[in-house]
mmCIF file of C-alpha atoms in Angstrom:
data_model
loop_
_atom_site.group_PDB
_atom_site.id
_atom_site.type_symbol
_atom_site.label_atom_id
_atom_site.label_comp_id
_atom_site.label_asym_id
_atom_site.label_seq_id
_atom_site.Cartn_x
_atom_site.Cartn_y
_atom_site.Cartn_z
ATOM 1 C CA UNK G 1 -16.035 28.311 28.527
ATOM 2 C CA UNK G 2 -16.969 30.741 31.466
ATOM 3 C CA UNK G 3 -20.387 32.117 30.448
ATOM 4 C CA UNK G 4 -20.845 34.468 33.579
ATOM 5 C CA UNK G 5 -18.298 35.138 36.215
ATOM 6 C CA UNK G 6 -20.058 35.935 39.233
ATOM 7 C CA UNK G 7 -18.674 35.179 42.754
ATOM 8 C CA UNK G 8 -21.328 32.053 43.080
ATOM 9 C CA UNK G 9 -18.931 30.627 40.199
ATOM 10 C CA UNK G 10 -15.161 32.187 41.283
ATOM 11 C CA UNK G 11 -15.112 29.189 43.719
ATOM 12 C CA UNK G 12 -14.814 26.901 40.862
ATOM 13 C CA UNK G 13 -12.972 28.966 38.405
ATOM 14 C CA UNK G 14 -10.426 28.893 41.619
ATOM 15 C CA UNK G 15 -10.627 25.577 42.433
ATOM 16 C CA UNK G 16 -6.867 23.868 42.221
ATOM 17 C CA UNK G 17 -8.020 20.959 39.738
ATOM 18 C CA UNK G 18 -8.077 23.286 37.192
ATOM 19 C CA UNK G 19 -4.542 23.843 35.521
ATOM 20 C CA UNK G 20 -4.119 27.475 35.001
ATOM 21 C CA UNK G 21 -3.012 26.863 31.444
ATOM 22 C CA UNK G 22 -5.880 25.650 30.204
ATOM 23 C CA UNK G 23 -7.694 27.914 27.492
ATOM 24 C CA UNK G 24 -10.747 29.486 28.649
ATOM 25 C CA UNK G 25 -13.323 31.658 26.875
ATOM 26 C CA UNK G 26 -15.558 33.991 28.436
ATOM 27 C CA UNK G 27 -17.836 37.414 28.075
ATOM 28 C CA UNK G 28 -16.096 40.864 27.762
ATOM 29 C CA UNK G 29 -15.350 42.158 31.281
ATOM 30 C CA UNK G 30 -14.721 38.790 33.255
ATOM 31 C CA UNK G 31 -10.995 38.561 32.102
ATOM 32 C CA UNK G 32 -9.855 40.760 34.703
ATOM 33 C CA UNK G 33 -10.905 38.677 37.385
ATOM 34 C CA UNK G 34 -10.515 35.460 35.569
ATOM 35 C CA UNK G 35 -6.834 36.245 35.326
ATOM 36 C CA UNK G 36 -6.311 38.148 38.782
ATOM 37 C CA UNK G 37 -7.546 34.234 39.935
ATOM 38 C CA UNK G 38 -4.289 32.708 37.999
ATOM 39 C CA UNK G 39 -5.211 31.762 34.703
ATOM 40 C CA UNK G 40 -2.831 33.024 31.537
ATOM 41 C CA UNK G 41 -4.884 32.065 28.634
ATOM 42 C CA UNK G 42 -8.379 33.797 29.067
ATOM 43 C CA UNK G 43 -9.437 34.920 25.834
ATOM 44 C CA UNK G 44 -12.926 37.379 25.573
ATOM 45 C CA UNK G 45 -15.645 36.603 22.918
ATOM 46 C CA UNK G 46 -17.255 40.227 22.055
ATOM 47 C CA UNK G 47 -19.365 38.385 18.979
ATOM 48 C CA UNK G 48 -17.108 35.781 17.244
ATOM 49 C CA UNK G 49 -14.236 33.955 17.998
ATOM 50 C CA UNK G 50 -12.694 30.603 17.029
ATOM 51 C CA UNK G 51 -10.290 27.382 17.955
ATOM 52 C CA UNK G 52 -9.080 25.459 15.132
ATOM 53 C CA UNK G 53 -11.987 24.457 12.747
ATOM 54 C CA UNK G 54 -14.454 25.661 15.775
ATOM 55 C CA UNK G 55 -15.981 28.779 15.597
ATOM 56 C CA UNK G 56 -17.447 30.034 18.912
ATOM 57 C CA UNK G 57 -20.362 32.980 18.611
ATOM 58 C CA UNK G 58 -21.710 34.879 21.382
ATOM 59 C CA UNK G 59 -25.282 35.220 22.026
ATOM 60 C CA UNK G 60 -27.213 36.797 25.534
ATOM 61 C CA UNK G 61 -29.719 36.407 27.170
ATOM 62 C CA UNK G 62 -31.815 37.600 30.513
ATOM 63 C CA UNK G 63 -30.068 36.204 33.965
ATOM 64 C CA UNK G 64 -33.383 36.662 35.843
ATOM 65 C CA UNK G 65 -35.944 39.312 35.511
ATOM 66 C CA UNK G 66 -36.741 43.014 36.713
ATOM 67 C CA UNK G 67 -34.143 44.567 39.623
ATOM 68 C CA UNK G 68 -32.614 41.191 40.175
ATOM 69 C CA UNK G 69 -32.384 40.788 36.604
ATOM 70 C CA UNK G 70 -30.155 43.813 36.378
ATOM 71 C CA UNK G 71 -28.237 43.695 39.385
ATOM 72 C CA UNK G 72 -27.066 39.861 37.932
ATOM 73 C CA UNK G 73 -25.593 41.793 34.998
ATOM 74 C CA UNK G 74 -24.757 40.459 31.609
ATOM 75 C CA UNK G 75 -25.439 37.140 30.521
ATOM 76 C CA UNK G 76 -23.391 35.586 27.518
ATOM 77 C CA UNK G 77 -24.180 31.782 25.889
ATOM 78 C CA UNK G 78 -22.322 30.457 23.020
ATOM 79 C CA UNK G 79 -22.986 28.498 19.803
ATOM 80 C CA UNK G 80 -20.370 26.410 18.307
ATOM 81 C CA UNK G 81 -20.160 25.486 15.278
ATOM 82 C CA UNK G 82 -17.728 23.730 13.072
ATOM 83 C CA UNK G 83 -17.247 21.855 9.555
ATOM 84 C CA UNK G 84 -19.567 18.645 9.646
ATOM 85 C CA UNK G 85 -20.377 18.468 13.430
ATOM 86 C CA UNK G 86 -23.424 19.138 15.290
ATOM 87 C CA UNK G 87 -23.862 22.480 16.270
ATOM 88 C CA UNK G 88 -24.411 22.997 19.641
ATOM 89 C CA UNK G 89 -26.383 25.902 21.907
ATOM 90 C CA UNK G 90 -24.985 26.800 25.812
ATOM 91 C CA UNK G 91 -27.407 28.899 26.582
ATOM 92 C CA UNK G 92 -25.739 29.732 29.453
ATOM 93 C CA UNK G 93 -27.043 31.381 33.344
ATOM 94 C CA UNK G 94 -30.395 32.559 31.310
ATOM 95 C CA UNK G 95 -34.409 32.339 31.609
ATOM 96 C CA UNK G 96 -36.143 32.326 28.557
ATOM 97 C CA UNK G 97 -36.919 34.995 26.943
ATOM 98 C CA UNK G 98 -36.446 36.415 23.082
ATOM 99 C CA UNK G 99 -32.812 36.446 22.514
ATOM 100 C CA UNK G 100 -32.808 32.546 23.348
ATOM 101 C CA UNK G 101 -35.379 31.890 21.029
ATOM 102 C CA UNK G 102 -34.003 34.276 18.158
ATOM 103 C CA UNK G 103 -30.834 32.487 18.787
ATOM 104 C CA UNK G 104 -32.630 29.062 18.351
ATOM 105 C CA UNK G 105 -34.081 30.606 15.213
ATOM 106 C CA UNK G 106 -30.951 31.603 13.658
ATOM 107 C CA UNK G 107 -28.671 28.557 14.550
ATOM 108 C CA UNK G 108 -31.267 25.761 14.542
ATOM 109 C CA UNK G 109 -28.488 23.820 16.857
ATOM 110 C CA UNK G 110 -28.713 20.413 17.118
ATOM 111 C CA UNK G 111 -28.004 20.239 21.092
ATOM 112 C CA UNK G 112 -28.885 23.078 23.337
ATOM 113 C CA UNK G 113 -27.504 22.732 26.609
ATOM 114 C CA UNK G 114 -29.937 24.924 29.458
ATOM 115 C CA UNK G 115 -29.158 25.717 33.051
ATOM 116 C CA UNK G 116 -32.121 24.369 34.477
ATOM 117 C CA UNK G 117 -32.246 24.646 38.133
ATOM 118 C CA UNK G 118 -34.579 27.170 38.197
ATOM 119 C CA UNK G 119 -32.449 29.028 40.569
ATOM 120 C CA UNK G 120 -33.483 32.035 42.291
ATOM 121 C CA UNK G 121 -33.178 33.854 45.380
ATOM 122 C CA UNK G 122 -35.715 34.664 48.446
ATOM 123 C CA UNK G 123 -37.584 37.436 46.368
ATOM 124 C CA UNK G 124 -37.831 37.949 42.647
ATOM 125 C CA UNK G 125 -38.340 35.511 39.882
ATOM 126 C CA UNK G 126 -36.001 32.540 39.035
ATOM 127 C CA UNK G 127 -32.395 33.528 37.443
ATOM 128 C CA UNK G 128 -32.361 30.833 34.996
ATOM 129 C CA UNK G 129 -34.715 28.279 32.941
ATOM 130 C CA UNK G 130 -37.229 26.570 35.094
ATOM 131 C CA UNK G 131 -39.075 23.527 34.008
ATOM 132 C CA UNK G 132 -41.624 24.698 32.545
ATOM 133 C CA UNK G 133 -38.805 27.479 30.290
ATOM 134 C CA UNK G 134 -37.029 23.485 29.559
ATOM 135 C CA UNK G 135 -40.645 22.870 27.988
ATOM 136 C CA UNK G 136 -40.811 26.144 25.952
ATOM 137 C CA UNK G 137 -37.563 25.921 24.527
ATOM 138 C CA UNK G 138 -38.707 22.175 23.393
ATOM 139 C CA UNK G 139 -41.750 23.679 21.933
ATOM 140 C CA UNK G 140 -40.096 26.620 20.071
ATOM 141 C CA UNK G 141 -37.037 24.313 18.597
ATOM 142 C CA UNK G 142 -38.429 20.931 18.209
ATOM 143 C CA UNK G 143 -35.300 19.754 16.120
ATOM 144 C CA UNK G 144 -32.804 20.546 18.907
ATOM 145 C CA UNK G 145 -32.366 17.796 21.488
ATOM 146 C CA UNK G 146 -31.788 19.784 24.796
ATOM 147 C CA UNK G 147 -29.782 19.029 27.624
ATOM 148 C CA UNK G 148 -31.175 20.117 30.973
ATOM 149 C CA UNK G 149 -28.265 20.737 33.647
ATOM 150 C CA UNK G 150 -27.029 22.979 36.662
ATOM 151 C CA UNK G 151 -30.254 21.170 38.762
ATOM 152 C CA UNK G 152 -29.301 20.448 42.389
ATOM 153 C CA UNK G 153 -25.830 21.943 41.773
ATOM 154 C CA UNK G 154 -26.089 25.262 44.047
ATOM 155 C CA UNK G 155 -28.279 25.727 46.892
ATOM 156 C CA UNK G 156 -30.488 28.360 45.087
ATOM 157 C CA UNK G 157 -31.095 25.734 42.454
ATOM 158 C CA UNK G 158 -34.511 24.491 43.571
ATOM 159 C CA UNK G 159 -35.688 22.543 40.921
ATOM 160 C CA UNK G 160 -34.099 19.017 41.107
ATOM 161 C CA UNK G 161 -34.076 16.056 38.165
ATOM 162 C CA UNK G 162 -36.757 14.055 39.333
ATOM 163 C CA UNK G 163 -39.384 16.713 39.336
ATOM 164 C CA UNK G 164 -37.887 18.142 35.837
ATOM 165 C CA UNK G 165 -38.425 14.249 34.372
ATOM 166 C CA UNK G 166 -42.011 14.616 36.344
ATOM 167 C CA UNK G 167 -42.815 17.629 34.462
ATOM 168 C CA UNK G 168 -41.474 16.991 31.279
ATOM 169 C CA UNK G 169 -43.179 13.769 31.034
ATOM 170 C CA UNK G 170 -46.787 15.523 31.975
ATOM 171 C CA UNK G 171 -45.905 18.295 29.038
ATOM 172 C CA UNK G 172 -46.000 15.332 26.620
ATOM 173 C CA UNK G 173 -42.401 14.758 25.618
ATOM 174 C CA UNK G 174 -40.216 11.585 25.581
ATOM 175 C CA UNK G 175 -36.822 10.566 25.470
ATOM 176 C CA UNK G 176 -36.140 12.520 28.977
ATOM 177 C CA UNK G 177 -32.917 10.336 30.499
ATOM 178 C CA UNK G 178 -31.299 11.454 33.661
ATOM 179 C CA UNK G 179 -27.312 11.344 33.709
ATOM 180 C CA UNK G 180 -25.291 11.983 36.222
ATOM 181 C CA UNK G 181 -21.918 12.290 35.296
ATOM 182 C CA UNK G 182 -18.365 13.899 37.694
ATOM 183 C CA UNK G 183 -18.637 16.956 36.179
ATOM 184 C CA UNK G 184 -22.512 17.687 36.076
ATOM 185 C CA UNK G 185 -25.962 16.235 36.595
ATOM 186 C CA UNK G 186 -28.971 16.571 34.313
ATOM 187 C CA UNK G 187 -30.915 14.616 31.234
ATOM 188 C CA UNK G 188 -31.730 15.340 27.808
ATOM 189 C CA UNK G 189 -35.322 16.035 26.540
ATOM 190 C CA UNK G 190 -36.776 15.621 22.818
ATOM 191 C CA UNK G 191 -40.414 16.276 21.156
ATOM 192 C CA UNK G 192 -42.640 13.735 21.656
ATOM 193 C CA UNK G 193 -43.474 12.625 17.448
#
């Protein structure tokens, strides 16, 4: 699942551990490139799609705000959902704002996954969820457990674990558990009951 395809994330989509017959998903208007980089199954998600019993919906969001907000162009996330499972929320390269929490409304998933490194570049406003977005997003959905990652993963990522645990942990909330796994770094956050 390719949620925005922006030169910051060709390197990876590139990278030669990936075998180019692998199934990806993304947002209308990144297959082009996604295929020009090798890959033959790249399937777009307009508003719905689906694998087996999974079906895969598209939401957006806001990849930073104003000018830079703009110039970062669309921004998709994805909710999956599927007979008897969890349904789960990638929010994808967003900062909050009202299309993440009308998609929290309308879902209610049980896991929402944010990119939390409160990225953002030497002027404007941060391009996704900062910690203190992590904390409204707890706030507004207090039934999801969340799952705070892309911290420390790209050098405009500023906002690292331990002062996301430091922060959460003032807001009031438990449960906050740093991971670290070989694909990505990050910890989950419930309520506080």
């Amino acid at each position: 699942m390719i949620v925005t395809e922006t030169k910051n994330h060709r390197k990876y989509t590139r990278s030669s551990w990936l075998d180019k017959q692998i199934p990806l998903f993304c947002q209308p208007g990144n297959e082009e490139q996604i295929t020009a980089d090798g890959f033959t199954q790249v399937t777009p998600i307009s508003v719905a799609g689906s694998v087996g019993e999974i079906d895969i919906i598209r939401t957006t969001g806001h990849h930073g705000t104003g000018e830079i907000g703009e110039q970062m162009g669309p921004v998709s996330g994805f909710v999956f959902q599927a007979p008897d499972e969890p349904v789960v929320y990638l929010a994808g390269d967003t900062i909050w704002c009202s299309e993440v929490a009308e998609t929290l409304d309308k879902y209610r998933p049980d896991w929402t996954i944010v990119n939390a490194g409160g990225a953002r570049f030497t002027v404007g406003d941060p391009i996704i969820m900062t910690a203190q977005d992590v904390t409204v997003v707890a706030q507004h959905a207090p039934y999801t457990q969340i799952v705070a990652v892309h911290m420390e993963a790209i050098n405009h990522c500023l906002l690292n674990r331990s002062e996301l645990t430091e922060h959460i942990n003032r807001e009031g909330f438990k449960g906050a558990r740093p991971y670290s796994g070989r694909w990505s770094d990050g910890f989950g956050v419930r309520q506080s009951s």
